[in-house]
Coordinates of N, CA and C in Angstrom, one line a residue:
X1 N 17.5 20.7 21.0 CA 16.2 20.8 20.4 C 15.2 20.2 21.4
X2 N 14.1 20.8 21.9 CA 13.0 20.6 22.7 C 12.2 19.5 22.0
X3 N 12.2 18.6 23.0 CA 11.0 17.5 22.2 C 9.6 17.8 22.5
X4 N 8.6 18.1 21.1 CA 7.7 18.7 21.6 C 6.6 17.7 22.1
X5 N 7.0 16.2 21.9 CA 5.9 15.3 22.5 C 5.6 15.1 23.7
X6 N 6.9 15.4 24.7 CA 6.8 15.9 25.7 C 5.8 16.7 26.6
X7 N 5.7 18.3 25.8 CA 5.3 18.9 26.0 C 3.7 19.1 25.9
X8 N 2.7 19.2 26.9 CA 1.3 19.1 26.6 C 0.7 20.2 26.0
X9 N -0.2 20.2 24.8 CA -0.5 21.0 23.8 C -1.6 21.8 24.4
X10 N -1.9 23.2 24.5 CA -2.4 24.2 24.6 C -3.4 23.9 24.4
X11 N -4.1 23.6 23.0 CA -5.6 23.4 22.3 C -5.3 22.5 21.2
X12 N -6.8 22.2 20.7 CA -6.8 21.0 19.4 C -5.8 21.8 18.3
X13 N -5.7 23.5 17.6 CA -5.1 23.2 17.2 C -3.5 22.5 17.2
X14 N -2.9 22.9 18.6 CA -1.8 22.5 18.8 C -1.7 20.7 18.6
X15 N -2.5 20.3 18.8 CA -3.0 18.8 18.5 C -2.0 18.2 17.3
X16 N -3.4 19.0 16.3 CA -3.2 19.1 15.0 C -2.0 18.9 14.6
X17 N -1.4 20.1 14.6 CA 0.5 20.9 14.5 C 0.6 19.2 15.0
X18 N 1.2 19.3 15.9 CA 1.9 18.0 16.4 C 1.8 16.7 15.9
X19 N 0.9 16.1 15.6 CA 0.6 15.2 14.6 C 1.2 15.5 13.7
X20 N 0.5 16.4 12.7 CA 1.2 16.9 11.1 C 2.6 16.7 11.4
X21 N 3.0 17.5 12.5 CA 4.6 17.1 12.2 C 5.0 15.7 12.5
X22 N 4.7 15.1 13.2 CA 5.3 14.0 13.4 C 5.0 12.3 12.2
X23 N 4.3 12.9 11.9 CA 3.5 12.7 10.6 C 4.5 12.4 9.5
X24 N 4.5 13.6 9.3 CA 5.4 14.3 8.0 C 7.3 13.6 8.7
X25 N 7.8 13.7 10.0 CA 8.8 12.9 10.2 C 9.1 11.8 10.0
X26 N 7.6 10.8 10.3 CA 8.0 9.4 9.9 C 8.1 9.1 8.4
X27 N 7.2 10.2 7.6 CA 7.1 9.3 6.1 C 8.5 9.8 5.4
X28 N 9.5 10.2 5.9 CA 10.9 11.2 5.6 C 11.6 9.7 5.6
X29 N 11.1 8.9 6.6 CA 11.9 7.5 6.8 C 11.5 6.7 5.9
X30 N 10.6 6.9 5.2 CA 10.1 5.7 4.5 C 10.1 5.9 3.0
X31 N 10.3 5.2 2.2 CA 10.9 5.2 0.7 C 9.6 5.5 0.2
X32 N 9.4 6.8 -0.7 CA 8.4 6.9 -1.3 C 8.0 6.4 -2.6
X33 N 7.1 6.2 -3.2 CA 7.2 5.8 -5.0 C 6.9 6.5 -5.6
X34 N 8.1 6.8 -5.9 CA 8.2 8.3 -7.0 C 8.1 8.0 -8.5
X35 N 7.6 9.1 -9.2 CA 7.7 9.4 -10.3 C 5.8 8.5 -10.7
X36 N 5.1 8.3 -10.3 CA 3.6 8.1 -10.3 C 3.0 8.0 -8.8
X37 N 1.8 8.4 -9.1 CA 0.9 8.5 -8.0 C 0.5 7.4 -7.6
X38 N 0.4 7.2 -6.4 CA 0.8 6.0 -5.4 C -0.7 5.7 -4.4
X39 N -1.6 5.6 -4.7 CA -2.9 5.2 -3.6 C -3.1 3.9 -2.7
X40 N -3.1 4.1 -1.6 CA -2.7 2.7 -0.6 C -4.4 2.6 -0.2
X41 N -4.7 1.7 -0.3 CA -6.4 1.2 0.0 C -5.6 0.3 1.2
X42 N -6.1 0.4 2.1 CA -6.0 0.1 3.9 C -7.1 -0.4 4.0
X43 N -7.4 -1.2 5.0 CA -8.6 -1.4 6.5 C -8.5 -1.9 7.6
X44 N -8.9 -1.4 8.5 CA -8.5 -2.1 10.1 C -8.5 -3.7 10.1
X45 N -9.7 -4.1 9.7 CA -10.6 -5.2 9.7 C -10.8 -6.0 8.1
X46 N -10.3 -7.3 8.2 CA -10.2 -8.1 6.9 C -12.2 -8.2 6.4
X47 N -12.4 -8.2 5.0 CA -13.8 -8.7 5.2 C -14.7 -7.1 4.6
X48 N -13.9 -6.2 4.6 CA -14.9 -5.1 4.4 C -14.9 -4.2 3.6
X49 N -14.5 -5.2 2.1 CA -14.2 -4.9 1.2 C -13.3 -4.2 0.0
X50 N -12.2 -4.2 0.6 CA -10.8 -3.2 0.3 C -10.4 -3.9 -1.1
X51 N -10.0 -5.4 -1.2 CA -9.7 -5.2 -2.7 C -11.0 -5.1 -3.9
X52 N -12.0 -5.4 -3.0 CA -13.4 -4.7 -4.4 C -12.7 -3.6 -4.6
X53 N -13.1 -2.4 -3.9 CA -13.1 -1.2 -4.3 C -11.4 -1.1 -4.9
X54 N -10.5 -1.5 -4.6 CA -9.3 -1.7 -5.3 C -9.3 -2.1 -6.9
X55 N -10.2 -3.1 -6.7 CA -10.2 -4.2 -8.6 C -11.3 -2.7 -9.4
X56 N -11.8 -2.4 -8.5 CA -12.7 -1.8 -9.5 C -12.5 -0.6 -9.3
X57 N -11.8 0.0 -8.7 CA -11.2 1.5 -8.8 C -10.7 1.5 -9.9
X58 N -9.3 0.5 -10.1 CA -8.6 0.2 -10.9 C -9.3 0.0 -12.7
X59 N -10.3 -0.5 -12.4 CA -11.3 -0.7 -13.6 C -11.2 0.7 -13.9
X60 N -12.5 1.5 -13.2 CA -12.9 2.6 -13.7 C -11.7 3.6 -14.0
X61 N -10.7 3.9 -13.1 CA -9.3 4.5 -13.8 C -8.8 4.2 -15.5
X62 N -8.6 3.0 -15.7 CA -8.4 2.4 -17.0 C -9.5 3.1 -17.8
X63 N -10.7 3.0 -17.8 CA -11.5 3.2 -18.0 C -11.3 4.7 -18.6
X64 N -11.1 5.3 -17.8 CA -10.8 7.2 -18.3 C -10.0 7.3 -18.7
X65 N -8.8 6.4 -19.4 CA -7.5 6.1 -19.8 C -6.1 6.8 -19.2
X66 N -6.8 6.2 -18.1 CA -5.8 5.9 -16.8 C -4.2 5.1 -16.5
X67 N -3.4 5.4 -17.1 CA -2.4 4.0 -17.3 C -2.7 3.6 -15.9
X68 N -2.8 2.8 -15.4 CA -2.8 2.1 -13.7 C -2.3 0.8 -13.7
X69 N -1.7 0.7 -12.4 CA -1.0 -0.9 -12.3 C -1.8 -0.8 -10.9
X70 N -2.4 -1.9 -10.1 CA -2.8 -2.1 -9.1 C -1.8 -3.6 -8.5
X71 N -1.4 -3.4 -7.2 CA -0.4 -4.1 -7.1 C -1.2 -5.0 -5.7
X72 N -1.1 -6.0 -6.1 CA -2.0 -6.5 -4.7 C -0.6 -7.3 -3.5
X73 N -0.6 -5.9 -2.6 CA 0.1 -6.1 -1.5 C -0.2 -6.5 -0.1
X74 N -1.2 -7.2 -0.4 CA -1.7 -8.2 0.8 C -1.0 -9.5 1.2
X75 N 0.4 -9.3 1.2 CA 1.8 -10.3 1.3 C 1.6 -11.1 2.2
X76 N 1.2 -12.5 0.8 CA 1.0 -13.8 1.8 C -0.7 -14.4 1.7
X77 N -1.3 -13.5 1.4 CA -2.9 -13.7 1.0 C -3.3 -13.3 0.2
X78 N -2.8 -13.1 -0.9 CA -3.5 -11.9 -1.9 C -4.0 -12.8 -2.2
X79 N -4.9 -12.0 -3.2 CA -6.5 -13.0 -4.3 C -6.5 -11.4 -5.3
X80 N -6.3 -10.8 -5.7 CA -6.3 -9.6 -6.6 C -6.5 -10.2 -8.0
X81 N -5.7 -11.2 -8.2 CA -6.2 -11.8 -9.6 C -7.5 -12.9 -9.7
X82 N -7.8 -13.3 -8.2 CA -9.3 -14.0 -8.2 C -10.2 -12.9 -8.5
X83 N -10.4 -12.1 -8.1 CA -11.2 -10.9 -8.2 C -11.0 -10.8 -10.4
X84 N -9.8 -10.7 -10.5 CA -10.2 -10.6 -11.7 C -10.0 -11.2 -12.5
X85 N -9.8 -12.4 -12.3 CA -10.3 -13.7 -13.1 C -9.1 -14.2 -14.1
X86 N -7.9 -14.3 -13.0 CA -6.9 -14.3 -14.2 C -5.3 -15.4 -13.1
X87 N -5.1 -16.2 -13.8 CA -3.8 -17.1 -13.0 C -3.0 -16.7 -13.4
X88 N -2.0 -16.2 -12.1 CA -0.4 -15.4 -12.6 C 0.4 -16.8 -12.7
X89 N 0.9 -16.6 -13.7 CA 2.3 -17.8 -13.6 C 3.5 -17.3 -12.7
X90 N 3.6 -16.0 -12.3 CA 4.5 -15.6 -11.2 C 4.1 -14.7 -10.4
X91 N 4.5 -13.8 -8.9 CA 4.0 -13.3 -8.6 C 5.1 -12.8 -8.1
X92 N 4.8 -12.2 -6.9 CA 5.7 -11.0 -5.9 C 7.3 -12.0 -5.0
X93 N 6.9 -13.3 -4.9 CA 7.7 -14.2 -4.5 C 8.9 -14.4 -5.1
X94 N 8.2 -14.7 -6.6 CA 9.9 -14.4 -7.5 C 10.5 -13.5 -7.9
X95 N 9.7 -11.9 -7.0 CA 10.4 -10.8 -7.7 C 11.3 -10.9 -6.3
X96 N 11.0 -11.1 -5.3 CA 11.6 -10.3 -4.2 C 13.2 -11.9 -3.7
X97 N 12.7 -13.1 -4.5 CA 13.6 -14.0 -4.4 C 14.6 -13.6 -5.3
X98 N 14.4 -12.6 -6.3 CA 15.4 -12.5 -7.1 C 15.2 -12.8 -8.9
X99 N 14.4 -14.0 -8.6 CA 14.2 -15.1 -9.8 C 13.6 -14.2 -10.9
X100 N 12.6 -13.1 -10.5 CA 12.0 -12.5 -12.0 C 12.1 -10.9 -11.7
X101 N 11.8 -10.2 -12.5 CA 11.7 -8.8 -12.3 C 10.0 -8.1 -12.4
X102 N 9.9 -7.3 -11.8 CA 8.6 -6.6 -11.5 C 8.0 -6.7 -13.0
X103 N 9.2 -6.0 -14.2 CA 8.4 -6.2 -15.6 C 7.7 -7.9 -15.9
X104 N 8.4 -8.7 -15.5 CA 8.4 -10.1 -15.9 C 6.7 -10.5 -15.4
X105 N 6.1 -9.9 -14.3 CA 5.7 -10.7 -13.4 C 3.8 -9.6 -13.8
X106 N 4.0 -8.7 -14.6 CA 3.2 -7.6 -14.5 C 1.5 -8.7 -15.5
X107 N 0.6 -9.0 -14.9 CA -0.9 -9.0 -16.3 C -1.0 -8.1 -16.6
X108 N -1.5 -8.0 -18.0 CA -2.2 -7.3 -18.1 C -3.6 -7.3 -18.3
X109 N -4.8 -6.5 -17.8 CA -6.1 -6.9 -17.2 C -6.8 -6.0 -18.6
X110 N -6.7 -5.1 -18.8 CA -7.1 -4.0 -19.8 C -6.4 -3.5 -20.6
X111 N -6.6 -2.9 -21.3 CA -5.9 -1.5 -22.2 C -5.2 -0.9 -21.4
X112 N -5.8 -0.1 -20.5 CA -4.5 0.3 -19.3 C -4.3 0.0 -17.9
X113 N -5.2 -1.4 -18.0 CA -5.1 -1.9 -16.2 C -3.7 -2.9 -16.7
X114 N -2.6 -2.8 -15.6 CA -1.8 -4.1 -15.0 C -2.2 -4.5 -13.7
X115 N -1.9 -5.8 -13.4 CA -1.9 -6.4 -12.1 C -0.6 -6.8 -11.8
X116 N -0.1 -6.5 -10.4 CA 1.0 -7.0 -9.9 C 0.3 -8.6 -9.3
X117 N 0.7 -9.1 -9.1 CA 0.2 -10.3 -8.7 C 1.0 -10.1 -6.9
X118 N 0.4 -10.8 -6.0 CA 1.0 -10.9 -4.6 C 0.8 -12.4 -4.6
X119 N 1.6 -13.2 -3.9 CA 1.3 -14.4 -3.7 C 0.7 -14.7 -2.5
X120 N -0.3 -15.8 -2.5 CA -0.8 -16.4 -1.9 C -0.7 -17.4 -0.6
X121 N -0.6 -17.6 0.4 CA -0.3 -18.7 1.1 C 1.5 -18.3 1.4
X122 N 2.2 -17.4 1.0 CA 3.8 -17.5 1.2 C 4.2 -16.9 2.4
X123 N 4.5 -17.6 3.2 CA 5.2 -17.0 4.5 C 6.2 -15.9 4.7
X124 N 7.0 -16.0 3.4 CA 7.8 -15.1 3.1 C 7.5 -13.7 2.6
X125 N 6.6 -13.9 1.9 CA 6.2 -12.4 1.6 C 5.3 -11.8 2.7
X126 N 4.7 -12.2 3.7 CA 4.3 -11.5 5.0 C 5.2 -11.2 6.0
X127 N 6.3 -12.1 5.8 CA 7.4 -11.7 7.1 C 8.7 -10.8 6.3
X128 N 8.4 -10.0 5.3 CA 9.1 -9.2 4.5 C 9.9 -8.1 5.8
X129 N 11.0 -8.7 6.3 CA 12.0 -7.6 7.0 C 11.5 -5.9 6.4
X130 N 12.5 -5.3 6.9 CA 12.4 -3.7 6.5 C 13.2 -3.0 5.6
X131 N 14.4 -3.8 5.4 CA 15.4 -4.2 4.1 C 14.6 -4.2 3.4
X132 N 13.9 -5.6 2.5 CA 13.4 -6.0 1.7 C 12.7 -5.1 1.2
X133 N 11.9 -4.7 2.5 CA 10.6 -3.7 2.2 C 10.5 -2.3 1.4
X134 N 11.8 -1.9 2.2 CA 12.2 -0.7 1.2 C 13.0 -0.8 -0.4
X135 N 13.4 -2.1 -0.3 CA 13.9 -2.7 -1.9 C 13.1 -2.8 -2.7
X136 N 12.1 -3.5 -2.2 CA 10.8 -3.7 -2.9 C 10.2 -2.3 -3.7
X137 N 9.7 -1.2 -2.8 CA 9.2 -0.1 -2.9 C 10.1 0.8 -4.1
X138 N 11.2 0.9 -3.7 CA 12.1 1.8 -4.9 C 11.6 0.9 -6.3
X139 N 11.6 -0.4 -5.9 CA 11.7 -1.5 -7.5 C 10.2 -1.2 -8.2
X140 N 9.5 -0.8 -7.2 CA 8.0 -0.4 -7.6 C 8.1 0.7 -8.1
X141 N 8.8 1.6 -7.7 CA 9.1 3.0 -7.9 C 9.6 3.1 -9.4
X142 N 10.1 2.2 -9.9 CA 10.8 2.0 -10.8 C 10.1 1.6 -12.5
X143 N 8.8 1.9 -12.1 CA 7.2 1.4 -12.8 C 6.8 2.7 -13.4
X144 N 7.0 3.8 -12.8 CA 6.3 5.2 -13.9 C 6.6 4.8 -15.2
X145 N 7.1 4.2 -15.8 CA 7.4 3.7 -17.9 C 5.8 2.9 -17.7
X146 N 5.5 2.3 -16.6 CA 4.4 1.8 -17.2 C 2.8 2.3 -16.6
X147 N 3.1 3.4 -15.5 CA 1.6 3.5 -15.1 C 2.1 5.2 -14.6
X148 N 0.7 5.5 -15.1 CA 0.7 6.8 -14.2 C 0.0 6.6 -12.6
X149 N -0.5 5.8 -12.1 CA -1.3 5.5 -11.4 C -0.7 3.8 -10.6
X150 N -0.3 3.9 -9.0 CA -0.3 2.9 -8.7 C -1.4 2.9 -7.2
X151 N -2.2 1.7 -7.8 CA -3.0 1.5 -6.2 C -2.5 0.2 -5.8
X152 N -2.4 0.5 -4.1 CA -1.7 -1.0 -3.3 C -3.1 -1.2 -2.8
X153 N -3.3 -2.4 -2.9 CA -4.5 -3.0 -2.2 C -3.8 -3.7 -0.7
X154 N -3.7 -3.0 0.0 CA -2.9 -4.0 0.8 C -3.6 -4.7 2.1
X155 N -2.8 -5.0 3.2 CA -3.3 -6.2 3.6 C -4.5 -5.5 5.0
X156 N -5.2 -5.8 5.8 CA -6.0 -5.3 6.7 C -4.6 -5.6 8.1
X157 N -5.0 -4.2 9.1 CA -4.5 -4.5 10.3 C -3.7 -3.1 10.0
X158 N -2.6 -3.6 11.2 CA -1.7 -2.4 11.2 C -0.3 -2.9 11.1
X159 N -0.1 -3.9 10.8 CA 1.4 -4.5 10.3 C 2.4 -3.6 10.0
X160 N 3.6 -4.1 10.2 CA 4.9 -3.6 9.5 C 4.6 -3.1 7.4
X161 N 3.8 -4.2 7.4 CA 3.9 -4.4 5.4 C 3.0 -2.9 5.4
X162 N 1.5 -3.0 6.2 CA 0.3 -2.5 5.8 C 1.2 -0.7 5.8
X163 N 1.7 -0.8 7.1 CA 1.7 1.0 7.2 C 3.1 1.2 6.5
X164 N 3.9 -0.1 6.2 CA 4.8 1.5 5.0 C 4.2 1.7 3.8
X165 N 3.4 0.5 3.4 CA 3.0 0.9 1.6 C 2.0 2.2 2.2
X166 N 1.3 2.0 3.2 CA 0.7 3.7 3.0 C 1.4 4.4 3.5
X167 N 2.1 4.6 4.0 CA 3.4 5.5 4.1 C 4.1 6.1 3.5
X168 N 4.1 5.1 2.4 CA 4.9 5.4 1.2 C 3.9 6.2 -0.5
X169 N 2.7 5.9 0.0 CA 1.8 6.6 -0.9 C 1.3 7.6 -0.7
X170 N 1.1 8.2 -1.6 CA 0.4 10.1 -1.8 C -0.6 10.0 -1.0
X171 N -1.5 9.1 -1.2 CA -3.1 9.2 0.0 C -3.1 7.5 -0.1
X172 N -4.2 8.0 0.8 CA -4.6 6.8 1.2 C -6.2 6.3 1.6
X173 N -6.5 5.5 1.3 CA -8.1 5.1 1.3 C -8.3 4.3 2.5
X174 N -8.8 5.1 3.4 CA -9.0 4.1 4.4 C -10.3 3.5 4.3
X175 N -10.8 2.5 4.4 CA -12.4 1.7 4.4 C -12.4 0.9 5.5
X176 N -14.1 1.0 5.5 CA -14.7 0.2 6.9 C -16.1 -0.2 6.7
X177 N -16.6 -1.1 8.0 CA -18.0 -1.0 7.2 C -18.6 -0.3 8.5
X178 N -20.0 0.0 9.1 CA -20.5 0.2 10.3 C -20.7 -0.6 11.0
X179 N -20.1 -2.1 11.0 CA -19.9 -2.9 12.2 C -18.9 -2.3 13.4
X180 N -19.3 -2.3 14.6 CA -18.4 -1.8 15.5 C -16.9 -2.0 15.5
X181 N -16.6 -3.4 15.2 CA -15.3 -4.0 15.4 C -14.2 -3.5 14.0
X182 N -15.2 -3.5 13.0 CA -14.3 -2.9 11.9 C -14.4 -0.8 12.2
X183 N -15.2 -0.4 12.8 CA -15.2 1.2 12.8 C -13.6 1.4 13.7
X184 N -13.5 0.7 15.3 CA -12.5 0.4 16.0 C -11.3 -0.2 15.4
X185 N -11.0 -0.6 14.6 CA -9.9 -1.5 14.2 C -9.4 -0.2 12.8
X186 N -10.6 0.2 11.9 CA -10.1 1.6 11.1 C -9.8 2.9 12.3
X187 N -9.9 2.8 13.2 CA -9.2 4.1 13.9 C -8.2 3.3 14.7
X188 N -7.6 2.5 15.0 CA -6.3 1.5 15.1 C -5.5 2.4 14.1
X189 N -5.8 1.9 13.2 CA -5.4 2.1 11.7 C -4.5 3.9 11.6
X190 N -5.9 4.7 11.7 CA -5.7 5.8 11.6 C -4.5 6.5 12.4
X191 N -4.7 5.9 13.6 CA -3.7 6.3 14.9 C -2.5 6.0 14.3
X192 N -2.1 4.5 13.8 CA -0.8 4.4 13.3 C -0.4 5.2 12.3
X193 N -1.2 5.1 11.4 CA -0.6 6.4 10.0 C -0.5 7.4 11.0
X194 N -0.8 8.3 11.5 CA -0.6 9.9 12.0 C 0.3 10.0 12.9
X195 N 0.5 8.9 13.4 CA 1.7 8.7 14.8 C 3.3 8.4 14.3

């Protein structure tokens, strides 16, 4: 079989094609979260507002009586429950140590908002191997009884964590602001998801 990356493309659309496909190969590798709709909120650049529009996406969703769980997967720095004004007694640390289960660990913020909680400050949940990662994801997967709707708030950059949870989600929200360094750092971003 001819590798077509190799081969230099004719015109943009051949561009196109080639991406899509190669696109569509990597997310084949990556554990998807089935059985609910999966929105990964991304940004190049920390600072430009991604879990707002996350907490309050999340809001207005509930709102339309949206089951939603918003999972804040910014492993290692989350604040998802600062934003909504609430102290988890457990978070992502004890699901993935073992100690609790995803149900165990879920707020609830509304009538139909949950919060995953991510921990804060834990070394361990940002240095999440590729194992874990895809354990993680199925265990998440494993959440349609409680949401039709999951949004990852996850972490800024282009990490190992950041590009499978959007990897692993139906779309994806990319955000920026019009400072240069965040416009450059969201097409960082972009390049990795399509590549």
């Amino acid at each position: 079989m001819e590798d077509v990356r190799l081969r230099p493309p004719n015109s943009a659309a051949d561009q196109a094609a080639l991406l899509r496909s190669l696109a569509a190969t990597r997310r084949k590798e990556i554990p998807r979260f089935e059985g609910m709709r999966a929105i990964a909120v991304v940004s190049g650049k920390g600072g430009v507002g991604k879990t707002n529009l996350s907490v309050n996406l999340a809001l207005a969703l509930g709102e339309l009586g949206k089951k939603t769980a918003i999972l804040d997967a910014d492993l290692g720095l989350a604040n998802v429950d600062i934003l909504f004004g609430v102290v988890p007694r457990y978070n992502l640390g004890h699901v993935l140590r073992g100690e609790k289960d995803i149900d165990d660990i879920l707020m609830p913020i509304s009538e139909n908002v949950l919060a995953i909680p991510g921990g804060s400050g834990v070394q361990d949940l940002a240095d999440l191997d590729e194992q874990s990662q895809n354990a993680f994801i199925e265990k998440l997967a494993a959440m349609e009884h409680r949401a039709e709707i999951l949004l990852v708030d996850t972490g800024a950059g282009i990490g190992r964590n950041v590009l499978s949870f959007a990897l692993a989600s139906d779309q994806t929200l990319l955000l920026t602001t019009a400072e240069p360094t965040a416009i450059r750092d969201s097409y960082g971003v972009l390049k990795s998801l399509a590549v």
